[in-house]
mmCIF file of C-alpha atoms in Angstrom:
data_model
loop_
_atom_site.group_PDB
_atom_site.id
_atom_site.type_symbol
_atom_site.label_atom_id
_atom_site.label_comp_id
_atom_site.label_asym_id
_atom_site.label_seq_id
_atom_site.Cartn_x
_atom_site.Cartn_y
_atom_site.Cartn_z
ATOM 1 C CA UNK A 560 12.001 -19.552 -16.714
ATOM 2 C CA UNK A 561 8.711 -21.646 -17.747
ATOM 3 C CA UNK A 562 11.030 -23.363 -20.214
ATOM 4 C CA UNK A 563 13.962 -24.268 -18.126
ATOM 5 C CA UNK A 564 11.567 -25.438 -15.376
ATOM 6 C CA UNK A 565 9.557 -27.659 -17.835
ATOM 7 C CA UNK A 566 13.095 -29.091 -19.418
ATOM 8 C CA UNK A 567 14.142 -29.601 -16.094
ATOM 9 C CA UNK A 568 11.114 -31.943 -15.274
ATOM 10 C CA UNK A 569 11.549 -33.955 -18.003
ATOM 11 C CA UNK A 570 15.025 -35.213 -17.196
ATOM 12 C CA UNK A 571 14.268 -35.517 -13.501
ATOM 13 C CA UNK A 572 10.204 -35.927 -12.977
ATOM 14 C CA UNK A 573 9.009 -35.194 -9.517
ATOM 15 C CA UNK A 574 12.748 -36.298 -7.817
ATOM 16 C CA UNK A 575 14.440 -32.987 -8.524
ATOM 17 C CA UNK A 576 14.876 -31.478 -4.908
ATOM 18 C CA UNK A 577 15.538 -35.523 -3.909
ATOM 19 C CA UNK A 578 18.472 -35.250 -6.632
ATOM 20 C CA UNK A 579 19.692 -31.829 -5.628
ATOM 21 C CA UNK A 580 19.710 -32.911 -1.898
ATOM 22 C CA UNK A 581 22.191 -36.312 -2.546
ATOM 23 C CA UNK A 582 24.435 -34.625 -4.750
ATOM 24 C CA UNK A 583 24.543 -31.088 -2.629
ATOM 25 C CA UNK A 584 28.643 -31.462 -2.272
ATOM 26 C CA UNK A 585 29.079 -31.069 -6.330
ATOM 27 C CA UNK A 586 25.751 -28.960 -6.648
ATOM 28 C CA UNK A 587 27.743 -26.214 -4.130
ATOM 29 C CA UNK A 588 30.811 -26.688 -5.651
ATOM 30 C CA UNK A 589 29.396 -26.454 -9.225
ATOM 31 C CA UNK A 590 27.496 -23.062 -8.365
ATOM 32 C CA UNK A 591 30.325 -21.744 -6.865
ATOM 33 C CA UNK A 592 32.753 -22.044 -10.023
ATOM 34 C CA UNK A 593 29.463 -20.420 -11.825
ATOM 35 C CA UNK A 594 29.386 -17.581 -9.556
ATOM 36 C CA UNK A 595 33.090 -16.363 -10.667
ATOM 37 C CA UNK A 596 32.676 -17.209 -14.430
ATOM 38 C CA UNK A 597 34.921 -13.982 -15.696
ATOM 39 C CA UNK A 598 33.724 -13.810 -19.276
ATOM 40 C CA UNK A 599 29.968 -14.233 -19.017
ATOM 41 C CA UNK A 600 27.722 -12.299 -16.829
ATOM 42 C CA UNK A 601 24.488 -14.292 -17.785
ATOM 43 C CA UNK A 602 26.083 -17.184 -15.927
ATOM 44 C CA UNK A 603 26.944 -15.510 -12.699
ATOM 45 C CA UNK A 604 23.209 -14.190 -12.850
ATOM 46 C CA UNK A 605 21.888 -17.571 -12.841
ATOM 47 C CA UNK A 606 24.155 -19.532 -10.774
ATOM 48 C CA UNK A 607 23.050 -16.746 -8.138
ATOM 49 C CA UNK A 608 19.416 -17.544 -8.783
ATOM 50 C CA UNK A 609 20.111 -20.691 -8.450
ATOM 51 C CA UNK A 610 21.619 -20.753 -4.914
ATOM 52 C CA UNK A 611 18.515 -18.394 -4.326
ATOM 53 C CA UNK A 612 16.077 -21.431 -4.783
ATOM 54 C CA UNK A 613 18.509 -24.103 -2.719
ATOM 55 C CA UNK A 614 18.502 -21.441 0.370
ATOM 56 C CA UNK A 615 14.559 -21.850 -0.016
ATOM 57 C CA UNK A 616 13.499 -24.965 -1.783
ATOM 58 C CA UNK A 617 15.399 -27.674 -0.792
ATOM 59 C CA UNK A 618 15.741 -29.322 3.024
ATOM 60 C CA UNK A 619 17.290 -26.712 5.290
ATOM 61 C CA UNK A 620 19.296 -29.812 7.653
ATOM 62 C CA UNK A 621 20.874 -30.550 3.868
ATOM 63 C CA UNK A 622 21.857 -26.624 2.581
ATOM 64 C CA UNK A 623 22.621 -25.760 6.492
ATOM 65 C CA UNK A 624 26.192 -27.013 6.232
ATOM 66 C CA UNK A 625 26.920 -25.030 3.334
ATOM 67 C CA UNK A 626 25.179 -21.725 4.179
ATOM 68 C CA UNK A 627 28.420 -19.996 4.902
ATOM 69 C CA UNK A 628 29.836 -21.014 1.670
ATOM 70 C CA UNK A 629 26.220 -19.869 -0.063
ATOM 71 C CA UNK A 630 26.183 -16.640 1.534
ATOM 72 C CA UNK A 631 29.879 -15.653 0.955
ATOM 73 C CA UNK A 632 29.301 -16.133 -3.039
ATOM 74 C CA UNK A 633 26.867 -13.937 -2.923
ATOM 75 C CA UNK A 634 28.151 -11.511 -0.985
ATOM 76 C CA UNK A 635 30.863 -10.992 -3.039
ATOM 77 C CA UNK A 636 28.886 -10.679 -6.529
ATOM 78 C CA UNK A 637 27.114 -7.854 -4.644
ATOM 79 C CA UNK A 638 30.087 -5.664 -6.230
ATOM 80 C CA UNK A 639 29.618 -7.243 -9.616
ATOM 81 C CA UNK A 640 30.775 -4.981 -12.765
ATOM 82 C CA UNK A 641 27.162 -6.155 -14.092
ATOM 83 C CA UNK A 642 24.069 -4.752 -13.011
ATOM 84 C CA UNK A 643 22.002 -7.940 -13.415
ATOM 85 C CA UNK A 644 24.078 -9.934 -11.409
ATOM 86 C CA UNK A 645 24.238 -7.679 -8.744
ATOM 87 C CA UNK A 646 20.419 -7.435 -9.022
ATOM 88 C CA UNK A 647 19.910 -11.171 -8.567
ATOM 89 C CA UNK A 648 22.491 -10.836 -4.963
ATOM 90 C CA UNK A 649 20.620 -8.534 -3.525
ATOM 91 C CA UNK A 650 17.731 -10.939 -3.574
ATOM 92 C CA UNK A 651 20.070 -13.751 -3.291
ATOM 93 C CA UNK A 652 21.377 -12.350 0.369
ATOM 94 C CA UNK A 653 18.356 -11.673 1.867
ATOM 95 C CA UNK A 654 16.676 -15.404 0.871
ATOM 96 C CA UNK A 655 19.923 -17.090 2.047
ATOM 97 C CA UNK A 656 19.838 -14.802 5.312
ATOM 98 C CA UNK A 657 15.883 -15.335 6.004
ATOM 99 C CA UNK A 658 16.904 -19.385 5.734
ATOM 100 C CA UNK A 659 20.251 -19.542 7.633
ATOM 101 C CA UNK A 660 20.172 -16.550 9.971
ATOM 102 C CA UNK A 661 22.611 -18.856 12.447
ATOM 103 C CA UNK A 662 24.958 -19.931 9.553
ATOM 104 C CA UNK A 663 25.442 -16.384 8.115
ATOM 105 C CA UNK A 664 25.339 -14.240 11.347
ATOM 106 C CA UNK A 665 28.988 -14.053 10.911
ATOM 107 C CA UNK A 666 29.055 -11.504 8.340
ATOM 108 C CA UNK A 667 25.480 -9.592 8.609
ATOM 109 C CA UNK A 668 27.596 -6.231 9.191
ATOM 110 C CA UNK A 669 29.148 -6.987 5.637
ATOM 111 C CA UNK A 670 25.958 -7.544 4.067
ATOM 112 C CA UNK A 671 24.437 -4.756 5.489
ATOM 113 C CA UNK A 672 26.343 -2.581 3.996
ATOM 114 C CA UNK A 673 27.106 -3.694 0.659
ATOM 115 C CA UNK A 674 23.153 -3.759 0.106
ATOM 116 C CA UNK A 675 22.771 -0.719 1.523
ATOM 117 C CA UNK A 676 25.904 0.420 -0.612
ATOM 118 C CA UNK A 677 23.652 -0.667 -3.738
ATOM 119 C CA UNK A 678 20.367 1.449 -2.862
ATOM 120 C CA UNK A 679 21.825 4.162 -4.286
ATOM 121 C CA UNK A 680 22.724 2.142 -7.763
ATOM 122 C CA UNK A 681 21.918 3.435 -11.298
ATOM 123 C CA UNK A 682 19.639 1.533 -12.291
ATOM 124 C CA UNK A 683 15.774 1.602 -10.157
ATOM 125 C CA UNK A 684 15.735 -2.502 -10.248
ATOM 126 C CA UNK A 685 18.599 -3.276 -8.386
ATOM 127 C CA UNK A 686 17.915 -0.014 -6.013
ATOM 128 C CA UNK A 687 14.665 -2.350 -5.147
ATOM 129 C CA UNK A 688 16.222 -5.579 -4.905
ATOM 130 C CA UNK A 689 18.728 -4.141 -2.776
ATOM 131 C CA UNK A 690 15.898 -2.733 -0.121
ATOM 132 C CA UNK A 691 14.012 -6.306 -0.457
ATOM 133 C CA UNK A 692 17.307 -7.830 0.712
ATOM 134 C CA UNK A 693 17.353 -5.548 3.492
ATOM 135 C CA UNK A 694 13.235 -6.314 4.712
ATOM 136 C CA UNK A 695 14.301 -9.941 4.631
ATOM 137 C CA UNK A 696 17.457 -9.308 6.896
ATOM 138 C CA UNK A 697 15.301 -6.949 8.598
ATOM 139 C CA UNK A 698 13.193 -10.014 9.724
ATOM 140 C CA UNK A 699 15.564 -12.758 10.576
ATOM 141 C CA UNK A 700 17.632 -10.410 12.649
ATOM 142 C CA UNK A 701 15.240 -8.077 13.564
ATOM 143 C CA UNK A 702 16.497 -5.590 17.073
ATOM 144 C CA UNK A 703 19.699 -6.158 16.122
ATOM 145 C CA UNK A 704 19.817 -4.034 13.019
ATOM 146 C CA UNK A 705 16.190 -2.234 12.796
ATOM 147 C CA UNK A 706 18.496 1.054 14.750
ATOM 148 C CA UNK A 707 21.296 0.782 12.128
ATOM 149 C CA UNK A 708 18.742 0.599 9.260
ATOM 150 C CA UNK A 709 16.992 3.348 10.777
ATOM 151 C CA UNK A 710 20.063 5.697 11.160
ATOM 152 C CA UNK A 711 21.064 4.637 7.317
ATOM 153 C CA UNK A 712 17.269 5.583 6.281
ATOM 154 C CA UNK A 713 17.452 9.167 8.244
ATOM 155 C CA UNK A 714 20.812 9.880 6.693
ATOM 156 C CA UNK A 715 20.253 8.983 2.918
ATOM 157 C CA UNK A 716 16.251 9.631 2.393
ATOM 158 C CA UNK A 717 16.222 13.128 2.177
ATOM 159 C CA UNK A 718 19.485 13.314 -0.253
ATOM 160 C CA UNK A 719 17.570 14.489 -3.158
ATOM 161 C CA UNK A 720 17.433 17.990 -1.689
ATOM 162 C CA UNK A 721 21.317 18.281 -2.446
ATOM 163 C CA UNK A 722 20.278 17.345 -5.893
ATOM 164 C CA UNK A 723 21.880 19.730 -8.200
ATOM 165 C CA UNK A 724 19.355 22.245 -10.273
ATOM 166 C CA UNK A 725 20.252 20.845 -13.853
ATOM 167 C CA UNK A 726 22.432 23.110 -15.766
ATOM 168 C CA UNK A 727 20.248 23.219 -19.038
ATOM 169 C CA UNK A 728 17.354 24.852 -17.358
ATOM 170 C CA UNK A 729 17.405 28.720 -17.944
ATOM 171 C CA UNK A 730 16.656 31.631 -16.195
ATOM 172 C CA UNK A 731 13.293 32.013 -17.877
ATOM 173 C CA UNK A 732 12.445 28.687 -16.806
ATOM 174 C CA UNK A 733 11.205 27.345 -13.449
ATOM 175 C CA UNK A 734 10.987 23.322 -14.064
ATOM 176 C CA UNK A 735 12.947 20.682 -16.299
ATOM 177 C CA UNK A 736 10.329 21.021 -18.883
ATOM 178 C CA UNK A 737 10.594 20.186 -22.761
ATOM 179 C CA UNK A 738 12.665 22.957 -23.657
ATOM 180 C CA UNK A 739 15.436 21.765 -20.781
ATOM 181 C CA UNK A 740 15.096 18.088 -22.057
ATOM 182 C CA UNK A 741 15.788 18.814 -25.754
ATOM 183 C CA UNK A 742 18.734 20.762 -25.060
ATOM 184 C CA UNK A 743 20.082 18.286 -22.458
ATOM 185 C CA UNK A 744 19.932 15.871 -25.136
ATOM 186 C CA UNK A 745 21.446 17.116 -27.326
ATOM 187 C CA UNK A 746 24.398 18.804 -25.543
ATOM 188 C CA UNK A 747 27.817 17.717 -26.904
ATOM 189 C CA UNK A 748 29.792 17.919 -24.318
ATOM 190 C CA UNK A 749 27.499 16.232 -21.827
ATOM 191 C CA UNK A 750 28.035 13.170 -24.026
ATOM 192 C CA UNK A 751 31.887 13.460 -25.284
ATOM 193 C CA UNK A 752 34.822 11.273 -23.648
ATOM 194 C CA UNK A 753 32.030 9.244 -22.087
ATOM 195 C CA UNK A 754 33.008 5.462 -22.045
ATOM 196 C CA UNK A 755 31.690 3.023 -24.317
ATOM 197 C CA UNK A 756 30.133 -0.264 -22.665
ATOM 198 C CA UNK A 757 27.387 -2.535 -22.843
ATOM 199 C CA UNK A 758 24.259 -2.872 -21.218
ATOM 200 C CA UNK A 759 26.517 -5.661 -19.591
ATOM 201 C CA UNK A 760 30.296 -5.473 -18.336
ATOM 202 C CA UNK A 761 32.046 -8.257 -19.959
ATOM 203 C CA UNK A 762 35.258 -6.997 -17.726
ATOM 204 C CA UNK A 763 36.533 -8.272 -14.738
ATOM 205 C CA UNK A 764 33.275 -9.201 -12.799
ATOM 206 C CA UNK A 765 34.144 -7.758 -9.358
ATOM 207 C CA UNK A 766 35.741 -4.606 -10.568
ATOM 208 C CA UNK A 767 34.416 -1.507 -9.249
ATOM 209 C CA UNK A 768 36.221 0.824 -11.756
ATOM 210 C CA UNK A 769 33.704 -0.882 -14.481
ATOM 211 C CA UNK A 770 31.873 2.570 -15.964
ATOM 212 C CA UNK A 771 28.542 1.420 -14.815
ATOM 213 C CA UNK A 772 29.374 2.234 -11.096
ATOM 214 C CA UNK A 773 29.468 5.942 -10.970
ATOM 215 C CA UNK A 774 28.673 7.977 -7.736
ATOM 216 C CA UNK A 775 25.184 7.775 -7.162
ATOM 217 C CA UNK A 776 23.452 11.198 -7.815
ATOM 218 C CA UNK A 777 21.315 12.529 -4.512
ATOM 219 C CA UNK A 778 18.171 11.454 -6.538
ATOM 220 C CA UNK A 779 18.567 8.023 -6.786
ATOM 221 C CA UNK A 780 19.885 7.489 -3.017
ATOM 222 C CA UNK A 781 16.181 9.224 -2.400
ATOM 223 C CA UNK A 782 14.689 6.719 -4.524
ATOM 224 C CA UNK A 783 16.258 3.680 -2.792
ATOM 225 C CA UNK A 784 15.435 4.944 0.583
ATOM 226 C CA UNK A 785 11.699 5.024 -0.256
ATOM 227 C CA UNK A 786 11.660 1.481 -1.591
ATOM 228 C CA UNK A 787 13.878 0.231 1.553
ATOM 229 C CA UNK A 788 10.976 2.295 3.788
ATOM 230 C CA UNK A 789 8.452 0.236 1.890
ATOM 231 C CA UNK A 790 10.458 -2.823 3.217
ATOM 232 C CA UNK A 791 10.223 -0.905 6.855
ATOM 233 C CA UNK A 792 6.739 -0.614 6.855
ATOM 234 C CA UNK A 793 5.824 -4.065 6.706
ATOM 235 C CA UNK A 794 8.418 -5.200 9.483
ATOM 236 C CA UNK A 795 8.112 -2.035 12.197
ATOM 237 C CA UNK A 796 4.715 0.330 10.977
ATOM 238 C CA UNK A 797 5.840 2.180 13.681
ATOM 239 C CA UNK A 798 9.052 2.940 13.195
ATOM 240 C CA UNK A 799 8.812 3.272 9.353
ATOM 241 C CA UNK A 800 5.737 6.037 10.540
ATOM 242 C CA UNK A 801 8.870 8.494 11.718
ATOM 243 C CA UNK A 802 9.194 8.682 7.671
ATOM 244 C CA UNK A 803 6.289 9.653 6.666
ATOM 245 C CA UNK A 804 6.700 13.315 7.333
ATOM 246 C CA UNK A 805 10.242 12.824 4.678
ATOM 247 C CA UNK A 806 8.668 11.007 2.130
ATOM 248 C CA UNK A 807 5.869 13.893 1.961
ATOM 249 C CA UNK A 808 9.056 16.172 1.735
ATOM 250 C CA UNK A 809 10.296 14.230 -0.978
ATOM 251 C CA UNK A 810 6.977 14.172 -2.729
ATOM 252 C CA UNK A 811 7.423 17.846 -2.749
ATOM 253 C CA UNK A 812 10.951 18.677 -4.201
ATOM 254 C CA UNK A 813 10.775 21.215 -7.709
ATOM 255 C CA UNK A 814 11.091 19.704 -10.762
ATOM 256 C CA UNK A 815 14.452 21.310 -11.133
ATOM 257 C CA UNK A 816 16.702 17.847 -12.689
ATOM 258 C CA UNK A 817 16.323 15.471 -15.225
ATOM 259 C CA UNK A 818 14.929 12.276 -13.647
ATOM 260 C CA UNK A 819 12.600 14.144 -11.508
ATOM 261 C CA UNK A 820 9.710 11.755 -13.324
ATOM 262 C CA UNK A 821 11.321 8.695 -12.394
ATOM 263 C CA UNK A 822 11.007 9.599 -8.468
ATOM 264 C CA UNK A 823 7.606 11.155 -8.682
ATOM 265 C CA UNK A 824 6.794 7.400 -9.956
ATOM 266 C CA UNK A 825 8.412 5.687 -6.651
ATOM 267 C CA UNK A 826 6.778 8.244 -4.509
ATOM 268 C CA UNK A 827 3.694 7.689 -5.877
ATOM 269 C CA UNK A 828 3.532 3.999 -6.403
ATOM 270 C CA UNK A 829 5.180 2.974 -3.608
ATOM 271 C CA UNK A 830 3.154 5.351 -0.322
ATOM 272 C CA UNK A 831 -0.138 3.275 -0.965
ATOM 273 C CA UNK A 832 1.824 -0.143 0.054
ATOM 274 C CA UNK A 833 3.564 1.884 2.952
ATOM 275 C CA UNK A 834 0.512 3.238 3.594
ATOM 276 C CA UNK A 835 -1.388 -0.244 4.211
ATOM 277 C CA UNK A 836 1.528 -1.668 6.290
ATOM 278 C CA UNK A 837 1.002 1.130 8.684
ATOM 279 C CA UNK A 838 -2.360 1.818 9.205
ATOM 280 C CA UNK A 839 -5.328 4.278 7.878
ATOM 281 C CA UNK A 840 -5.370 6.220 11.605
ATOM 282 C CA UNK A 841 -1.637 6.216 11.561
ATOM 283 C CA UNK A 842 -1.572 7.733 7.966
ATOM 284 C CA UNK A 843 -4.092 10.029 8.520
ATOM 285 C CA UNK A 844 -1.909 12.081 10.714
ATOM 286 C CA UNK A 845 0.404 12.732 7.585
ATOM 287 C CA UNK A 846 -2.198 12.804 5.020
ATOM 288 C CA UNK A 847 -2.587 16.511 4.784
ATOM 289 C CA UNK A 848 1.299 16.573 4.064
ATOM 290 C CA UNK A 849 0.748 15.076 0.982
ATOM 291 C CA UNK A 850 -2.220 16.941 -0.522
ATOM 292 C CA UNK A 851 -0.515 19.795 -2.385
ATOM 293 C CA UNK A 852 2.216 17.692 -3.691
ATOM 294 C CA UNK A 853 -0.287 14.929 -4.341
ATOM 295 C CA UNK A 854 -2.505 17.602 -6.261
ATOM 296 C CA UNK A 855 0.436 19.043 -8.269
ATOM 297 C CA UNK A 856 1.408 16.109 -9.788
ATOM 298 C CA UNK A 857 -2.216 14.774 -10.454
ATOM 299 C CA UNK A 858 -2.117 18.322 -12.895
ATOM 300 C CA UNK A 859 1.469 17.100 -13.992
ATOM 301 C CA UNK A 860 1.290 17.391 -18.265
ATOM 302 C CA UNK A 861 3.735 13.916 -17.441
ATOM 303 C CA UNK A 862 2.171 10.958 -17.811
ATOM 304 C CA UNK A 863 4.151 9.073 -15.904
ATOM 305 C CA UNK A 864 3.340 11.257 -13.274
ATOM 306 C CA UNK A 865 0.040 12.419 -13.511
ATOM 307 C CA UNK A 866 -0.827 8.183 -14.185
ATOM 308 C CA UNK A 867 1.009 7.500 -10.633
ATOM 309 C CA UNK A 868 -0.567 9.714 -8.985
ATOM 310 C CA UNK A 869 -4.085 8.840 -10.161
ATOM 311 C CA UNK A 870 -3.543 6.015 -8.559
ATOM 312 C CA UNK A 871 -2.384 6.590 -5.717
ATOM 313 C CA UNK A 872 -4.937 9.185 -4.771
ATOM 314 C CA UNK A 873 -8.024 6.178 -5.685
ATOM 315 C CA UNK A 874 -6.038 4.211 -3.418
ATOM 316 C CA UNK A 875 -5.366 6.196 -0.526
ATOM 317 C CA UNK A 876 -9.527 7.401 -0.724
ATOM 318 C CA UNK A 877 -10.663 3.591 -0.873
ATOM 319 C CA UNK A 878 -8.504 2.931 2.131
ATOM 320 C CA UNK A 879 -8.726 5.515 4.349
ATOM 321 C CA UNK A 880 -12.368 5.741 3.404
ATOM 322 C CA UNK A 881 -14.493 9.114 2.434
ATOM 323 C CA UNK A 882 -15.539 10.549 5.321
ATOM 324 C CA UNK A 883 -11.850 9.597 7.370
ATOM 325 C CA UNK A 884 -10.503 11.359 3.859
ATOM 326 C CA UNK A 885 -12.860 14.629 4.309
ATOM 327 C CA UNK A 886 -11.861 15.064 7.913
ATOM 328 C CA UNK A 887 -8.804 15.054 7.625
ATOM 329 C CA UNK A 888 -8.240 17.567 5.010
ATOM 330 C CA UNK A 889 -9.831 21.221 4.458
ATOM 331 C CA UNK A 890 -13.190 20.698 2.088
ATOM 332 C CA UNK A 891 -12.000 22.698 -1.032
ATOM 333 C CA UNK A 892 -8.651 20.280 -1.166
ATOM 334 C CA UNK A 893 -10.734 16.695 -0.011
ATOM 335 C CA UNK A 894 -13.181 17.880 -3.223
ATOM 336 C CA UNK A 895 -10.331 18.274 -5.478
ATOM 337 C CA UNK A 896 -8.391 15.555 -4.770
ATOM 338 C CA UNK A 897 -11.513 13.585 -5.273
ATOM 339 C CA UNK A 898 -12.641 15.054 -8.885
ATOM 340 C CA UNK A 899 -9.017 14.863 -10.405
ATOM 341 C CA UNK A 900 -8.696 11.151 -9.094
ATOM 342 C CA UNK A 901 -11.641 10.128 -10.432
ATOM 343 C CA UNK A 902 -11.198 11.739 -13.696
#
């Protein structure tokens, strides 16, 4: 933070990395008794932050000796019992990785999948982190796991369609509209014998019994994928292109479960970035895959998702440009698309 940063200043003035660097025995040694602090989560968090700024701040020929030791910790908070935590290793790995690829080599299989085990997470911010961690391992060993990433991508991106219709929706009903929500809410037995924790474990720190590490639902594997093909698409356009066609699919599931919303969002935020990283002639060949998904969720009476898709449709049209926009897509669509963005 601003504040730590500024206190941190005024004890050491402009010498800090100088300091860091001549005391880097204890400073390793300190973090790593940090990093297994059993009773408070907050401390684990920033001791990994901290060895996240020595991997990139401070002489490499100083850290180098100790990048095993640096990447190890980390590794091993990637099954932390708190989310945060685990949240700060994904990012942790991938900055250690990016700055020691020779050091840490020796367990990129491990790493690999422990991040990838934490795309599918609960919560959306460590499903991200986890798919940054990948792009940067993505780039510092680049050949020798863009295949395996590729085969985990094909195998999980497409999960959501084994996403379970949810059980409060009735026959009447088509979509998990207001009616479905209230009673979801407000079913009993949905929320009896669940167990009680906080929005941090204070348990054992590497336990992966701790309540917040539930199965991921098919959803939220989905959702990970398309943030880890956002982290594709800036290191191999051309590979991450063989996607395109899925996320379009994905883009076009029924609103049929209760965090349907919450994907929409990724979708929709996330295509114009993949969309830059792999070209506006390489887009357009997809483009007309996303139109009708694109259109029903502009008229979505969400916010959330008629907002995202707003803008995504003003982005795509300022990118791929008007008349590359018209071309490829039939007139009547092109002209709708256009109005309901604009509005």
């Amino acid at each position: 933070s601003t504040g730590a940063q500024d206190t941190w200043r005024v004890m050491v003035g402009t010498n800090g990395r100088k300091l860091i660097g001549s005391n880097i025995i204890k400073v390793v040694e300190f973090y790593s008794q940090q990093c297994k602090n059993q009773t408070n989560p907050a401390i684990r968090e920033a001791a990994i932050l901290c060895i996240s700024e020595l991997s990139l701040k401070i002489d490499k020929s100083i850290v180098a000796p100790y990048a095993s030791k640096l990447i190890e910790l980390v590794t091993e908070c990637l099954l932390d019992g708190s989310w945060t935590v685990r949240d700060a290793s994904c990012i942790a790995c991938g900055d250690v990785v990016s700055s020691f690829p020779n050091e840490t080599a020796f367990c990129m299989e491990k790493i690999f999948e422990l991040l990838w085990f934490n795309v599918g997470h609960t919560v959306w911010s460590v499903r991200e982190s986890a798919a940054i961690g990948l792009g940067n391992i993505l780039k510092a060993f680049g050949d020798k796991i863009s295949s395996k990433l590729a085969s985990e991508l094909r195998r999980n991106i497409l999960s959501v369609k084994n996403q379970p219709i949810d059980e409060h929706i009735q026959l009447t009903e088509h979509v998990f509209g207001p009616d479905a929500k209230r009673r979801r809410d407000n079913d009993f037995y949905l929320h009896k014998g669940q167990e009680i924790f906080t929005c941090e474990c204070h348990s054992e720190h590497l336990d992966p019994t701790c309540a917040v590490h539930r199965p991921p639902e098919p959803w939220e594997l989905s959702d990970g994928s398309i943030y880890v093909l956002r982290e594709l698409s800036a290191v191999d356009p051309t590979l991450a292109k063989t996607f395109l066609a899925d996320l379009a699919t994905i883009a076009s599931v029924p609103a049929t479960f209760a965090f349907y919303p919450i994907l929409m969002q990724t979708v929709w935020k996330q295509l114009p970035i993949i969309m830059r990283s792999i070209g506006a002639e390489g887009f357009c060949e997809f483009l007309p895959l996303f139109v009708k998904p694109l259109l029903d969720s502009l008229n979505s009476p969400i916010g959330l998702i008629s907002s995202a898709a707003r803008s995504s449709a003003t982005q795509i049209l300022e990118f791929v440009g008007k008349e590359k926009f018209i071309l490829n897509l039939e007139p009547h669509l092109a002209s709708s698309l256009m109005k309901i963005s604009n509005n």
